[in-house]
Coordinates of C-alpha atoms (C1' of nucleotides) in Angstrom, one line a residue:
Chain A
X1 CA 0.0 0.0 0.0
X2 CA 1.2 3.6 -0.4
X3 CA 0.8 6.7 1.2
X4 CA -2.1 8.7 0.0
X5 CA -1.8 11.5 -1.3
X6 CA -1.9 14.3 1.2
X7 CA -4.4 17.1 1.3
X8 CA -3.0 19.8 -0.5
X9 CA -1.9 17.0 -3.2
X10 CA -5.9 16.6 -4.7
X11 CA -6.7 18.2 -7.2
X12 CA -3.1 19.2 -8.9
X13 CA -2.4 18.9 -12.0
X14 CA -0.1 15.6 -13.2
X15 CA 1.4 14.8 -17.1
X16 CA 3.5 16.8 -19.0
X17 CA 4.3 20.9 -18.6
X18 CA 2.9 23.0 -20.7
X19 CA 5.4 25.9 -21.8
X20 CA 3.7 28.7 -19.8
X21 CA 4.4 26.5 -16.6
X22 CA 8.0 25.9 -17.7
X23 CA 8.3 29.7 -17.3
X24 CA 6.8 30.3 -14.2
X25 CA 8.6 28.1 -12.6
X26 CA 11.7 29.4 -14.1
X27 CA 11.0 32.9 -13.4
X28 CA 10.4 31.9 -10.0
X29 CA 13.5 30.1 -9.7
X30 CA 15.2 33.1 -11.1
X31 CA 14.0 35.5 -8.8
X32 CA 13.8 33.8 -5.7
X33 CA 15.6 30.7 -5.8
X34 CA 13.9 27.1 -5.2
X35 CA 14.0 27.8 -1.3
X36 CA 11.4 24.9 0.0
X37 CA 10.2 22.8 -3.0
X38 CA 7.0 22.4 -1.0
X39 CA 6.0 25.8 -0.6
X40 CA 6.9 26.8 -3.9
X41 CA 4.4 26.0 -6.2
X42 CA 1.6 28.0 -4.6
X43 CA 4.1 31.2 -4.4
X44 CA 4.6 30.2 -8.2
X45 CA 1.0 30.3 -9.1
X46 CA 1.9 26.7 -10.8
X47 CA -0.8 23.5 -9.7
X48 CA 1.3 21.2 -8.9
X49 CA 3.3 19.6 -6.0
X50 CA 6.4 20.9 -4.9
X51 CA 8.3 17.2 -6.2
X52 CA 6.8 18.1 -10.0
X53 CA 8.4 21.1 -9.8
X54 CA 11.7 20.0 -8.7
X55 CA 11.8 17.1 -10.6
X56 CA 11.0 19.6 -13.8
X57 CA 13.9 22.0 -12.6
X58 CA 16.0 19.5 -12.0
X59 CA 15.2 17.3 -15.2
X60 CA 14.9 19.7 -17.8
X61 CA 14.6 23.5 -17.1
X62 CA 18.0 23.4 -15.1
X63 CA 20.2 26.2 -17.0
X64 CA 23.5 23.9 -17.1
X65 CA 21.9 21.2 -18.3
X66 CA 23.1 19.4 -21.3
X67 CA 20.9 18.2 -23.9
X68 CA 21.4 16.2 -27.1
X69 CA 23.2 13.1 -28.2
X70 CA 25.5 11.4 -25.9
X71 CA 29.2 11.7 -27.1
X72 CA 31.2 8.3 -27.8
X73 CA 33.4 9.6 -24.7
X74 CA 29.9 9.8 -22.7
X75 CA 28.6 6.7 -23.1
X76 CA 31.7 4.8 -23.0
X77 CA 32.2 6.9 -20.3
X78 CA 28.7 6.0 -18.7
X79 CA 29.3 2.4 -19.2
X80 CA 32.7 2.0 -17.6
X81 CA 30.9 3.6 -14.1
X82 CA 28.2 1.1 -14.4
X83 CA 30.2 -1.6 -13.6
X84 CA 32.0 -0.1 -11.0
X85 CA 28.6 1.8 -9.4
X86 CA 25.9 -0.1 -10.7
X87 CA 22.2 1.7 -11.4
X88 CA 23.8 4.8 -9.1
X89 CA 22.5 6.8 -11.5
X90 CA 22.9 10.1 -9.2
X91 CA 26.7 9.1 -8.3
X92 CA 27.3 8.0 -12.8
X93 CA 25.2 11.5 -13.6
X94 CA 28.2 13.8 -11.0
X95 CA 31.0 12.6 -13.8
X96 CA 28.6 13.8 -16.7
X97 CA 28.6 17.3 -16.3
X98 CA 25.4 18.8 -17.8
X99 CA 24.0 15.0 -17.8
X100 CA 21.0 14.7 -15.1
X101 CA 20.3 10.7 -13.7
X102 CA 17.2 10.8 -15.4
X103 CA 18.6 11.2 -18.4
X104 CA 21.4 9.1 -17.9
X105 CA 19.5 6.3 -16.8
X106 CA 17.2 6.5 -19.5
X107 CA 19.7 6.1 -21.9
X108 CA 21.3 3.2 -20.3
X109 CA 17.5 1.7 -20.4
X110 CA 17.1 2.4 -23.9
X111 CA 20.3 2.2 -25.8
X112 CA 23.6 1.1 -23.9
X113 CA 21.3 -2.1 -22.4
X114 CA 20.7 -3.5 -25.5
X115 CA 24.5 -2.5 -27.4
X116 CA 25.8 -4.4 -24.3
X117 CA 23.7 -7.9 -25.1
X118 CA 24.0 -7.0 -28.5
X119 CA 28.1 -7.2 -28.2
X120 CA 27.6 -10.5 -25.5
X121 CA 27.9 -8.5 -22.5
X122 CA 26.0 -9.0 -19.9
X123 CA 24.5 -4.8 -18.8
X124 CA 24.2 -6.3 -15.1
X125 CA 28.0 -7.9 -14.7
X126 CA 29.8 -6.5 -17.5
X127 CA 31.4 -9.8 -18.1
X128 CA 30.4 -12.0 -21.6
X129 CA 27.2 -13.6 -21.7
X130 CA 27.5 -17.3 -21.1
X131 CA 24.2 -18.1 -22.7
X132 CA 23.0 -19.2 -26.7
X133 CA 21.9 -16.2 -27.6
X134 CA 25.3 -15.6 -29.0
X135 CA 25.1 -18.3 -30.9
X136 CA 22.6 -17.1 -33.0
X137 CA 24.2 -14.3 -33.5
X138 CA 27.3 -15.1 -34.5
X139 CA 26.8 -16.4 -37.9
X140 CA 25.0 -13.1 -39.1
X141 CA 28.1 -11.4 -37.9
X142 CA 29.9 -13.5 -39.6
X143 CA 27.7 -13.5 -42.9
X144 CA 27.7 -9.6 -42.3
X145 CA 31.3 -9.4 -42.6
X146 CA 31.4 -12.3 -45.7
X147 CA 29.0 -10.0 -47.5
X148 CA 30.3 -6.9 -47.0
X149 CA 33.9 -8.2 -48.3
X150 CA 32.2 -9.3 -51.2
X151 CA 30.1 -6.2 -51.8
X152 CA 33.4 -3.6 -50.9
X153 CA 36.5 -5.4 -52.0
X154 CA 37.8 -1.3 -52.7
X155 CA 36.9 -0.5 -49.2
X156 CA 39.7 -1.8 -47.3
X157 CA 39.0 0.6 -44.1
X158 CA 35.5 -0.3 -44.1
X159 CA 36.4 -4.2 -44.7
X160 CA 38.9 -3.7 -41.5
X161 CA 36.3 -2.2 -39.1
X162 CA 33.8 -5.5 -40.2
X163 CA 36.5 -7.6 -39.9
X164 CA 37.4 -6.9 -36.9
X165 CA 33.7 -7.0 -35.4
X166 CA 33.6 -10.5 -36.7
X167 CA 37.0 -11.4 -34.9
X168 CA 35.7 -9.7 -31.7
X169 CA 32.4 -11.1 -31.9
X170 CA 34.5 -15.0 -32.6
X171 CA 36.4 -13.7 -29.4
X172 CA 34.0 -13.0 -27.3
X173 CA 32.3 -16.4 -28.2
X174 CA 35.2 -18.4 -27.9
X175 CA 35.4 -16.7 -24.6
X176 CA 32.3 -17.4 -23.5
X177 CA 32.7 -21.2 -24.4
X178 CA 35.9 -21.2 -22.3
X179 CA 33.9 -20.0 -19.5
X180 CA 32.0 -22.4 -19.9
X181 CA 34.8 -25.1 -20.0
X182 CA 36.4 -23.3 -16.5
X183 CA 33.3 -23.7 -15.0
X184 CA 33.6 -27.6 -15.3
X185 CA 33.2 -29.3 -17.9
X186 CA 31.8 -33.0 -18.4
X187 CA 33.6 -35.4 -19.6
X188 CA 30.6 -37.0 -21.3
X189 CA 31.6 -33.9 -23.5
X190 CA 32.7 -34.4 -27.0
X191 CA 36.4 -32.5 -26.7
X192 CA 36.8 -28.8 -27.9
X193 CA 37.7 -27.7 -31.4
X194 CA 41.3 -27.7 -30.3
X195 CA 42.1 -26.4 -33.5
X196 CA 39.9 -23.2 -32.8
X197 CA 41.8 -22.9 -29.7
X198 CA 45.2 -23.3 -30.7
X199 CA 44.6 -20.9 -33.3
X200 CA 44.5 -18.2 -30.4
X201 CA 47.7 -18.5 -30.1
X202 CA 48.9 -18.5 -33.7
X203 CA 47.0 -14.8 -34.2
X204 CA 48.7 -13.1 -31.5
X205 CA 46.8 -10.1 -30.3
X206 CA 45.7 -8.6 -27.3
X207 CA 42.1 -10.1 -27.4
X208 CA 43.5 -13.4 -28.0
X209 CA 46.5 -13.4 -25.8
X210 CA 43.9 -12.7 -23.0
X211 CA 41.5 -15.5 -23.7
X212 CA 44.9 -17.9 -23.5
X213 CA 46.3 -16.5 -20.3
X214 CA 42.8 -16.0 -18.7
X215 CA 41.6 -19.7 -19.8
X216 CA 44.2 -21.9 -21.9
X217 CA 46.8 -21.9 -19.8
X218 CA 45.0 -22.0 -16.1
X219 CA 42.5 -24.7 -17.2
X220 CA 45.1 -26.7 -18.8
X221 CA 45.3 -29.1 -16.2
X222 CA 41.4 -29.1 -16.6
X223 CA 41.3 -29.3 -20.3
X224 CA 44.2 -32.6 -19.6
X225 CA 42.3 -34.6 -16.8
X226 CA 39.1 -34.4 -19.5
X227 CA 41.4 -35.9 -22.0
X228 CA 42.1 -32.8 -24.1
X229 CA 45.4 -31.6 -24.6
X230 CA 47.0 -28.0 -25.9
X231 CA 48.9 -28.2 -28.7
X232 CA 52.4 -29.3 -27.3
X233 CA 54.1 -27.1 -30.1
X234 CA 52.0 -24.1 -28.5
X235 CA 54.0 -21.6 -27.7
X236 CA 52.8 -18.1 -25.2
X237 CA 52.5 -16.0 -27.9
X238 CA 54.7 -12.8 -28.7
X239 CA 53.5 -9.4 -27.2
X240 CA 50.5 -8.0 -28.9
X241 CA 52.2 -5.5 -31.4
X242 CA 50.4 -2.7 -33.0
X243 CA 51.6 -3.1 -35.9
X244 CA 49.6 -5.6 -36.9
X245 CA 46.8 -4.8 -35.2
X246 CA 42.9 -5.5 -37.0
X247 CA 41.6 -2.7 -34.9
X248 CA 42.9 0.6 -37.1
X249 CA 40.9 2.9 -34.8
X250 CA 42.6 1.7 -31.5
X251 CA 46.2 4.3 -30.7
X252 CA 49.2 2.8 -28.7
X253 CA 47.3 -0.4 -28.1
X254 CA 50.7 -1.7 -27.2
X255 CA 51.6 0.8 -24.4
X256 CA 51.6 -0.4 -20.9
X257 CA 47.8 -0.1 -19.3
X258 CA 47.5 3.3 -17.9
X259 CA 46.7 3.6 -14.4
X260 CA 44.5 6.6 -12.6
X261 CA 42.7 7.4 -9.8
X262 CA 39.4 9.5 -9.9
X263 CA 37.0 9.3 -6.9
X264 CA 37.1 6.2 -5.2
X265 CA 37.8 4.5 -8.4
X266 CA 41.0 3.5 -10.7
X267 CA 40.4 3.7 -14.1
X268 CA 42.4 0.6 -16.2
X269 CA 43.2 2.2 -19.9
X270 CA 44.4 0.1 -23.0
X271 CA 44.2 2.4 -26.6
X272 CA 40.0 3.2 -26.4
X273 CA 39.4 0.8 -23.5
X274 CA 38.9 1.5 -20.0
X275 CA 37.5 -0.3 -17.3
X276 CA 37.1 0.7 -13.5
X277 CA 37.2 -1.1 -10.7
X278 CA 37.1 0.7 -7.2
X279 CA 39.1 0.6 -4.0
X280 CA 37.0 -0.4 -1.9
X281 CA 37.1 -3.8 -4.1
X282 CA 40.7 -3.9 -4.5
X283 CA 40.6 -3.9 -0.7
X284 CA 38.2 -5.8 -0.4
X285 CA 40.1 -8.8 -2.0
X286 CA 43.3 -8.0 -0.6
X287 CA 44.5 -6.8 -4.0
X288 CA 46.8 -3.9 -4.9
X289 CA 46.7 -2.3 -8.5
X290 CA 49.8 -5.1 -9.6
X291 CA 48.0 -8.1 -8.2
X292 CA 44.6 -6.9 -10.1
X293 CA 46.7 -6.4 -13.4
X294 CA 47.5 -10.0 -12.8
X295 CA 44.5 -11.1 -12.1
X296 CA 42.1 -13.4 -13.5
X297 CA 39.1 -10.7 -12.6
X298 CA 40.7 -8.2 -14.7
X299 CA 39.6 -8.7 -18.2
X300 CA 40.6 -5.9 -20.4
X301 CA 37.5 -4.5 -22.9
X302 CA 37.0 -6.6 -25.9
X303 CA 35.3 -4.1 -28.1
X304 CA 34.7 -0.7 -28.2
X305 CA 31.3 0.1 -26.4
X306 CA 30.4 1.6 -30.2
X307 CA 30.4 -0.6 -32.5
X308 CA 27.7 1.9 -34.4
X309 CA 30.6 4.4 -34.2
X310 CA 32.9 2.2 -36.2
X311 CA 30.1 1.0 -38.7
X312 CA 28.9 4.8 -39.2
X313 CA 32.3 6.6 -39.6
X314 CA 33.3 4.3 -42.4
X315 CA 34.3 6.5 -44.9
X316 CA 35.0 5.3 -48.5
X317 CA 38.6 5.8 -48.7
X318 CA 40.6 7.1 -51.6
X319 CA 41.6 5.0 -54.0
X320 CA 44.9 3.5 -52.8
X321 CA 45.0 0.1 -51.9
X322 CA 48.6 0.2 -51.0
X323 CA 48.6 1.3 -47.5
X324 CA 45.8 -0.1 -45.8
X325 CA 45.8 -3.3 -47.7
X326 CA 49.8 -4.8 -46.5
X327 CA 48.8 -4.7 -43.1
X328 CA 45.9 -5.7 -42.9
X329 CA 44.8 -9.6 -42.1
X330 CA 41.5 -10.1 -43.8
X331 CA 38.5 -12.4 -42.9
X332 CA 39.4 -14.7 -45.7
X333 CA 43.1 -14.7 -45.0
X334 CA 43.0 -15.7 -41.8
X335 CA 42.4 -19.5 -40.2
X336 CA 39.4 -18.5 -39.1
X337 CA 38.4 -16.8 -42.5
X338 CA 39.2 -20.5 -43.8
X339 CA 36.3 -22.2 -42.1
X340 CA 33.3 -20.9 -44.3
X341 CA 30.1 -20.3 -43.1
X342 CA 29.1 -24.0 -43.3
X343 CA 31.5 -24.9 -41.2
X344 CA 30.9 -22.0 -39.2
X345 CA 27.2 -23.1 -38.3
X346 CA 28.5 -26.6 -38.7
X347 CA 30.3 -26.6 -35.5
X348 CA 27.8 -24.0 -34.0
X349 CA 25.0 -26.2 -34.1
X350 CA 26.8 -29.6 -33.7
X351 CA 29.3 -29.2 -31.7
X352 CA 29.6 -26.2 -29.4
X353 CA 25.7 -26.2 -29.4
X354 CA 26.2 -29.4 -27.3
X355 CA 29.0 -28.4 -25.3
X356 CA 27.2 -25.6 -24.0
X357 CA 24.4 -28.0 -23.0
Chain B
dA1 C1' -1.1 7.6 -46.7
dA2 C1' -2.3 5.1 -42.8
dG3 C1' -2.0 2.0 -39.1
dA4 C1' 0.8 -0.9 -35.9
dG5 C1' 4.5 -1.6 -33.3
dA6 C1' 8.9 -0.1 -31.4
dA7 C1' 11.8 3.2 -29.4
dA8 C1' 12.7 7.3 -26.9
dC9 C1' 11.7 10.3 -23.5
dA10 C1' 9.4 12.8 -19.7
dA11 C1' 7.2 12.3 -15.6
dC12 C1' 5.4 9.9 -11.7
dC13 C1' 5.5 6.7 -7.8
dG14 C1' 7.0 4.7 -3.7
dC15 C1' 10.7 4.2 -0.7
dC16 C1' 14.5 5.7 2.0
dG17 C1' 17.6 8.4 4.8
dG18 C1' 18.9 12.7 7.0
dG19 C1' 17.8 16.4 9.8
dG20 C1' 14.9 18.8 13.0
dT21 C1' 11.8 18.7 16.9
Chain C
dA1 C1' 13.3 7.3 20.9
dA2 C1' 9.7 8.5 17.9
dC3 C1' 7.8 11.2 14.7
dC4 C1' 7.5 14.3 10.7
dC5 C1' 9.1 16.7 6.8
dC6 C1' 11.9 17.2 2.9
dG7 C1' 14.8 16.0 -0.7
dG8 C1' 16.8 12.4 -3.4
dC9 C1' 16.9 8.0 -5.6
dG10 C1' 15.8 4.2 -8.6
dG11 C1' 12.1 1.7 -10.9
dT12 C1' 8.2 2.1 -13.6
dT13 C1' 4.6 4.0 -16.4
dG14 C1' 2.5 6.9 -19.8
dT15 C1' 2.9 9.7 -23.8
dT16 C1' 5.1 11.1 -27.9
dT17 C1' 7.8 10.2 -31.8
dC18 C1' 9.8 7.4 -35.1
dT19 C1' 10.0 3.5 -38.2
dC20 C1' 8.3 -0.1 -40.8
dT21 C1' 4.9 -2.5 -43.5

DNA sequence: AAGAGAAACAACCGCCGGGGT
DNA sequence: AACCCCGGCGGTTGTTTCTCT
């Protein structure tokens, strides 16, 4: 049950403000300052309760407030504090400046929510889905990135950015089925694509070198007493090198992880990722800012949080294949690119459809 | 062009905690 | 200690706008 409304409460008005109570309200404010929200209306001439009219200042007619798109730096921004502070909307909208928890948390309802499960990342951990969603999605990622080679084969920036979505989104799914693996495995199981694993550590690069160390290497005790075994010829791989990289957006992805402290809260930078974890957690577990480094809980970003921005800044380059083209490690170049789709969906739906259940 | 459904946004609701009495 | 008031917060709902068919 909940409280009913009080006396002076009947009778005012509810629903959306018209423009000539956005002003007087705001003339009010202007002139006298807020002073007790309660009080205010009626020395406003405004019918309505004192929270309607803060909730209006503070929501929309607020002078500093920001209003428009949220930047890439924003929402990046806005998702890195949400898994350090959760729905704190309030404490996420103080590092927004202009940016009210209304809107802030509207926006993570509408949009970032759904880029996260889009991109396999669970909005309420942060950490990869473990469920079969992502199997489904995989192969139109993959088919995406098959058909726009095909379509583009001048666009080698644009083929790049798909590219790499496809690798990330292989990644993250390899990831996920690793998980899955750590988590104890049955040994009723068929065994693991070992191929698809050792292939990790062929391709070196940051994503890849992560899923090894995080899951390869730690479970392969695991991965023996099931009766799988690494590829003895497997070597760690070399350090993730720039140079080579599939991601052309991300700068000095190779530089040591950047550490900073801002609020209760260090922020963990590699190139355009960032994570956050707090102090009270690193305290928590006993952990200084080395031992979390090391840790299996840290897990550096596997995608930029905008995958829209990489799809909608593609810009048709000029023609000059030269550059772009030597360094680059296309879909169909690579081992994965040598698995085509039907084997893609053929191991999907046979095979790691099964493992996961 | 029109209707349906989805998405986006503004506003409301109920609860909670702090401060005052 | 108990109560009340106020402001703030997070979840949810209602309305508007957009997109698709």
């Amino acid at each position: 049950m909940g409280r009913s409304p009080s006396r002076d409460e009947i009778g005012l008005k509810k629903g959306p403000w018209t423009p000539e109570e956005d002003q007087k309200l705001t003339d009010y404010i202007h002139k006298n300052g807020h002073g007790s929200w309660r009080a205010l209306p009626k020395l406003a001439g405004l019918n309505r309760c004192g929270k309607s009219c803060r909730l209006r200042w503070s929501n929309y007619l607020r002078p500093d407030i920001k209003r428009g798109k949220f930047s890439d730096d924003e929402e990046q921004l806005i998702i890195s504090l949400h898994s350090v502070l959760g729905n704190k909307w309030s404490q996420i909208a103080t590092h927004l400046p202009g940016r009210t928890d209304n809107e802030i948390k509207n926006y993570w309802n509408t949009h970032l929510k759904k880029k996260l499960l889009q991109m396999g990342i669970d909005p309420v951990t942060h950490r990869p889905r473990t469920d079969l969603n992502l199997l489904s999605n995989l192969p139109n990622l993959l088919a995406a990135a098959n058909i726009f080679n095909l379509m583009n084969p001048w666009d080698n920036v644009s083929r790049l950015q798909v590219d790499a979505q496809a690798q990330v989104a292989k990644v993250q799914l390899l990831n996920n089925l690793l998980q899955v693996i750590s988590n104890g495995g049955s040994s009723s199981l068929q065994p693991p694509n070992m191929e698809l694993l050792n292939h990790l550590r062929s391709v070196p690069n940051r994503d890849n070198n992560y899923l090894i160390n995080q899951y390869l290497e730690p479970n392969s005790q695991l991965l023996n007493t099931l009766g799988y075994s690494l590829n003895p010829s497997s070597q760690t791989p070399p350090p993730y090198n720039f140079s080579n990289s599939k991601y052309p957006n991300v700068p000095n992805e190779n530089e040591n992880v950047a550490v900073e402290e801002a609020d209760n809260c260090y922020r963990f930078e590699q190139g355009s990722s960032s994570r956050m974890v707090s102090n009270n957690y690193l305290n928590d577990n006993n952990m200084n800012v080395q031992d979390y480094l090391s840790s299996p809980e840290y897990i550096p970003a596997l995608v930029s949080a905008s995958p829209e921005r990489n799809m909608n800044n593609i810009i048709k380059p000029e023609i000059n294949t030269t550059t772009n083209s030597s360094t680059s490690t296309t879909f169909e170049t690579t081992a994965w690119g040598e698995l085509n789709m039907d084997d893609e969906e053929n191991i999907l739906s046979d095979y790691w459809t099964e493992l996961l259940e």
